[in-house]
Amino acid sequence: MDPKSSSTEISVEFPTIFKIYKDGRVERLTGTDTVPPSTDPETGVRSKDIVLSLESGLSARIFLPKLPDPTRKLPLLVFIHGGAFVIESPYSPLYHNHAALLTSEANVVLLSVNYRRAPEHPLPVAYEDSWEALQWAAAHSNRNGPETWLNDYVDFDRVFVGGDSAGATLTHHVVHRAGVHGLNGAKIVGMILFHPFFGNEKPDKLLEVIFPECNGLDDPRVNPGKDPTLGEIGCGRVLVFVAEKDFLRDRAWTYYEALKKSGWGGVVEILESEGEDHVFHLFNPSCDKAVALVQKVVSFINQD
């Protein structure tokens, strides 16, 4: 066979996301642009890239707001980006700008996790990376960790975990895991799910490709509403965002109802953006509904 033809033959294709060629090469069709860490001249938000694990290559981009009082400890938001577990990163313009906006508006230290992506690293690698990142951050509570911004500026009794789409799926997983197994050094106060990518009773071709170890439609890692231990989630407050035109909308509502009935003792709130589609706030952050969404996050994080 002509090697050139084998290198162009497609094995698996998801037209708007990625292709896998028969020679094993992966081509991402979007979400590949990156921007460097920076200091925002308007807000004063600083960012830098850090390595969490030399062994696995797990990394992150960390954001620090302007500090009028450097002695004041700030909440920590561990943020897990979306992109179908396959595309985008903390270094993408969409996610860099969103993280910087949340950092400035909510006045938090934000750790944006660069988990290893499928299909090169099939799920559940992203689940394990996200959990490792949360544990890594919490280990700074002794003020002697490798990252000075966490040592110096974070109140580890006010930790939040948030993510959008696939990142919201990972967010639920790590907060639930913290509830079941404990999280040394930090208290997770709240969880924020932006348009979560949860499974339902219908087969998902993408998950069949990128999550070969999935245990079917009721696997709690993709369909947490089916988890008999859902009520053990490791925080006291949950905020769920949905969008009216999002094909994932009903799955988030199902999760919301399941959490309320689970025996969990916390407070869950759901907010629906009328007329909007999946993660609209990333693409049009200045529109009224995106501004309202961010302000809801700000009040959620900073309420007494």
GROMACS .gro file of N, CA, C and O in nm, residues 113-159:
model
  188
  113VAL      N    1  -0.693   2.370   3.470
  113VAL     CA    2  -0.625   2.240   3.460
  113VAL      C    3  -0.608   2.197   3.314
  113VAL      O    4  -0.705   2.193   3.238
  114ASN      N    5  -0.486   2.161   3.280
  114ASN     CA    6  -0.457   2.109   3.146
  114ASN      C    7  -0.446   1.956   3.152
  114ASN      O    8  -0.338   1.899   3.148
  115TYR      N    9  -0.561   1.892   3.164
  115TYR     CA   10  -0.564   1.745   3.169
  115TYR      C   11  -0.525   1.687   3.032
  115TYR      O   12  -0.538   1.752   2.929
  116ARG      N   13  -0.477   1.565   3.034
  116ARG     CA   14  -0.442   1.497   2.909
  116ARG      C   15  -0.571   1.460   2.835
  116ARG      O   16  -0.665   1.410   2.894
  117ARG      N   17  -0.571   1.485   2.704
  117ARG     CA   18  -0.694   1.474   2.627
  117ARG      C   19  -0.701   1.343   2.549
  117ARG      O   20  -0.601   1.287   2.505
  118ALA      N   21  -0.825   1.302   2.528
  118ALA     CA   22  -0.853   1.193   2.437
  118ALA      C   23  -0.840   1.247   2.293
  118ALA      O   24  -0.846   1.368   2.272
  119PRO      N   25  -0.823   1.161   2.192
  119PRO     CA   26  -0.819   1.015   2.201
  119PRO      C   27  -0.680   0.957   2.230
  119PRO      O   28  -0.669   0.839   2.256
  120GLU      N   29  -0.575   1.042   2.226
  120GLU     CA   30  -0.442   0.989   2.256
  120GLU      C   31  -0.435   0.931   2.397
  120GLU      O   32  -0.365   0.833   2.422
  121HIS      N   33  -0.509   0.996   2.487
  121HIS     CA   34  -0.517   0.949   2.626
  121HIS      C   35  -0.664   0.922   2.656
  121HIS      O   36  -0.737   1.009   2.704
  122PRO      N   37  -0.711   0.800   2.628
  122PRO     CA   38  -0.854   0.771   2.643
  122PRO      C   39  -0.900   0.794   2.787
  122PRO      O   40  -0.824   0.779   2.883
  123LEU      N   41  -1.027   0.830   2.801
  123LEU     CA   42  -1.086   0.837   2.934
  123LEU      C   43  -1.075   0.698   2.998
  123LEU      O   44  -1.083   0.597   2.929
  124PRO      N   45  -1.049   0.691   3.129
  124PRO     CA   46  -1.066   0.796   3.230
  124PRO      C   47  -0.939   0.875   3.265
  124PRO      O   48  -0.931   0.928   3.377
  125VAL      N   49  -0.841   0.887   3.176
  125VAL     CA   50  -0.719   0.962   3.209
  125VAL      C   51  -0.753   1.104   3.253
  125VAL      O   52  -0.698   1.154   3.353
  126ALA      N   53  -0.845   1.171   3.184
  126ALA     CA   54  -0.880   1.309   3.221
  126ALA      C   55  -0.941   1.315   3.360
  126ALA      O   56  -0.922   1.414   3.433
  127TYR      N   57  -1.015   1.212   3.399
  127TYR     CA   58  -1.072   1.207   3.534
  127TYR      C   59  -0.960   1.200   3.638
  127TYR      O   60  -0.963   1.270   3.740
  128GLU      N   61  -0.863   1.114   3.613
  128GLU     CA   62  -0.752   1.097   3.708
  128GLU      C   63  -0.666   1.223   3.714
  128GLU      O   64  -0.622   1.264   3.822
  129ASP      N   65  -0.641   1.285   3.599
  129ASP     CA   66  -0.562   1.409   3.597
  129ASP      C   67  -0.632   1.520   3.674
  129ASP      O   68  -0.568   1.596   3.749
  130SER      N   69  -0.762   1.531   3.658
  130SER     CA   70  -0.838   1.637   3.726
  130SER      C   71  -0.836   1.615   3.877
  130SER      O   72  -0.821   1.711   3.955
  131TRP      N   73  -0.848   1.492   3.919
  131TRP     CA   74  -0.841   1.460   4.062
  131TRP      C   75  -0.700   1.489   4.115
  131TRP      O   76  -0.685   1.546   4.225
  132GLU      N   77  -0.599   1.452   4.039
  132GLU     CA   78  -0.462   1.478   4.082
  132GLU      C   79  -0.437   1.628   4.095
  132GLU      O   80  -0.370   1.674   4.190
  133ALA      N   81  -0.492   1.707   4.003
  133ALA     CA   82  -0.473   1.852   4.008
  133ALA      C   83  -0.539   1.912   4.132
  133ALA      O   84  -0.482   2.001   4.197
  134LEU      N   85  -0.657   1.863   4.167
  134LEU     CA   86  -0.725   1.912   4.287
  134LEU      C   87  -0.646   1.876   4.412
  134LEU      O   88  -0.628   1.959   4.502
  135GLN      N   89  -0.596   1.754   4.418
  135GLN     CA   90  -0.515   1.713   4.532
  135GLN      C   91  -0.386   1.794   4.540
  135GLN      O   92  -0.342   1.833   4.648
  136TRP      N   93  -0.326   1.818   4.425
  136TRP     CA   94  -0.202   1.897   4.418
  136TRP      C   95  -0.224   2.037   4.474
  136TRP      O   96  -0.143   2.088   4.553
  137ALA      N   97  -0.336   2.097   4.435
  137ALA     CA   98  -0.366   2.232   4.486
  137ALA      C   99  -0.389   2.228   4.637
  137ALA      O  100  -0.336   2.312   4.711
  138ALA      N  101  -0.467   2.132   4.684
  138ALA     CA  102  -0.499   2.123   4.826
  138ALA      C  103  -0.375   2.100   4.912
  138ALA      O  104  -0.370   2.144   5.028
  139ALA      N  105  -0.275   2.036   4.856
  139ALA     CA  106  -0.153   2.007   4.932
  139ALA      C  107  -0.076   2.134   4.967
  139ALA      O  108   0.015   2.130   5.051
  140HIS      N  109  -0.113   2.247   4.907
  140HIS     CA  110  -0.048   2.375   4.940
  140HIS      C  111  -0.103   2.436   5.069
  140HIS      O  112  -0.056   2.544   5.110
  141SER      N  113  -0.200   2.372   5.132
  141SER     CA  114  -0.260   2.430   5.252
  141SER      C  115  -0.160   2.441   5.367
  141SER      O  116  -0.181   2.520   5.461
  142ASN      N  117  -0.050   2.365   5.358
  142ASN     CA  118   0.054   2.379   5.461
  142ASN      C  119   0.148   2.496   5.433
  142ASN      O  120   0.245   2.518   5.505
  143ARG      N  121   0.118   2.571   5.325
  143ARG     CA  122   0.195   2.690   5.284
  143ARG      C  123   0.339   2.654   5.245
  143ARG      O  124   0.427   2.739   5.249
  144ASN      N  125   0.359   2.531   5.203
  144ASN     CA  126   0.493   2.486   5.168
  144ASN      C  127   0.493   2.408   5.036
  144ASN      O  128   0.575   2.320   5.016
  145GLY      N  129   0.398   2.441   4.948
  145GLY     CA  130   0.390   2.372   4.820
  145GLY      C  131   0.481   2.434   4.717
  145GLY      O  132   0.546   2.537   4.742
  146PRO      N  133   0.486   2.377   4.597
  146PRO     CA  134   0.575   2.428   4.493
  146PRO      C  135   0.529   2.558   4.427
  146PRO      O  136   0.610   2.625   4.361
  147GLU      N  137   0.401   2.596   4.443
  147GLU     CA  138   0.350   2.715   4.376
  147GLU      C  139   0.323   2.827   4.477
  147GLU      O  140   0.234   2.817   4.562
  148THR      N  141   0.400   2.934   4.467
  148THR     CA  142   0.394   3.042   4.566
  148THR      C  143   0.259   3.113   4.565
  148THR      O  144   0.213   3.158   4.671
  149TRP      N  145   0.194   3.127   4.450
  149TRP     CA  146   0.065   3.195   4.448
  149TRP      C  147  -0.039   3.121   4.531
  149TRP      O  148  -0.124   3.183   4.594
  150LEU      N  149  -0.032   2.990   4.533
  150LEU     CA  150  -0.123   2.913   4.617
  150LEU      C  151  -0.082   2.922   4.764
  150LEU      O  152  -0.166   2.938   4.852
  151ASN      N  153   0.047   2.912   4.790
  151ASN     CA  154   0.096   2.923   4.928
  151ASN      C  155   0.058   3.055   4.992
  151ASN      O  156   0.017   3.062   5.108
  152ASP      N  157   0.073   3.162   4.916
  152ASP     CA  158   0.067   3.298   4.973
  152ASP      C  159  -0.073   3.359   4.976
  152ASP      O  160  -0.101   3.442   5.062
  153TYR      N  161  -0.159   3.320   4.882
  153TYR     CA  162  -0.280   3.400   4.862
  153TYR      C  163  -0.412   3.324   4.876
  153TYR      O  164  -0.519   3.386   4.869
  154VAL      N  165  -0.410   3.192   4.898
  154VAL     CA  166  -0.535   3.115   4.895
  154VAL      C  167  -0.585   3.083   5.035
  154VAL      O  168  -0.508   3.045   5.124
  155ASP      N  169  -0.716   3.099   5.052
  155ASP     CA  170  -0.786   3.053   5.171
  155ASP      C  171  -0.839   2.912   5.139
  155ASP      O  172  -0.935   2.897   5.063
  156PHE      N  173  -0.777   2.810   5.196
  156PHE     CA  174  -0.812   2.673   5.161
  156PHE      C  175  -0.939   2.624   5.229
  156PHE      O  176  -0.980   2.510   5.208
  157ASP      N  177  -1.004   2.711   5.305
  157ASP     CA  178  -1.139   2.682   5.354
  157ASP      C  179  -1.246   2.735   5.259
  157ASP      O  180  -1.365   2.721   5.285
  158ARG      N  181  -1.201   2.795   5.148
  158ARG     CA  182  -1.295   2.848   5.048
  158ARG      C  183  -1.250   2.805   4.908
  158ARG      O  184  -1.206   2.886   4.827
  159VAL      N  185  -1.263   2.676   4.884
  159VAL     CA  186  -1.225   2.620   4.754
  159VAL      C  187  -1.352   2.590   4.674
  159VAL      O  188  -1.449   2.536   4.728
   0.00000   0.00000   0.00000
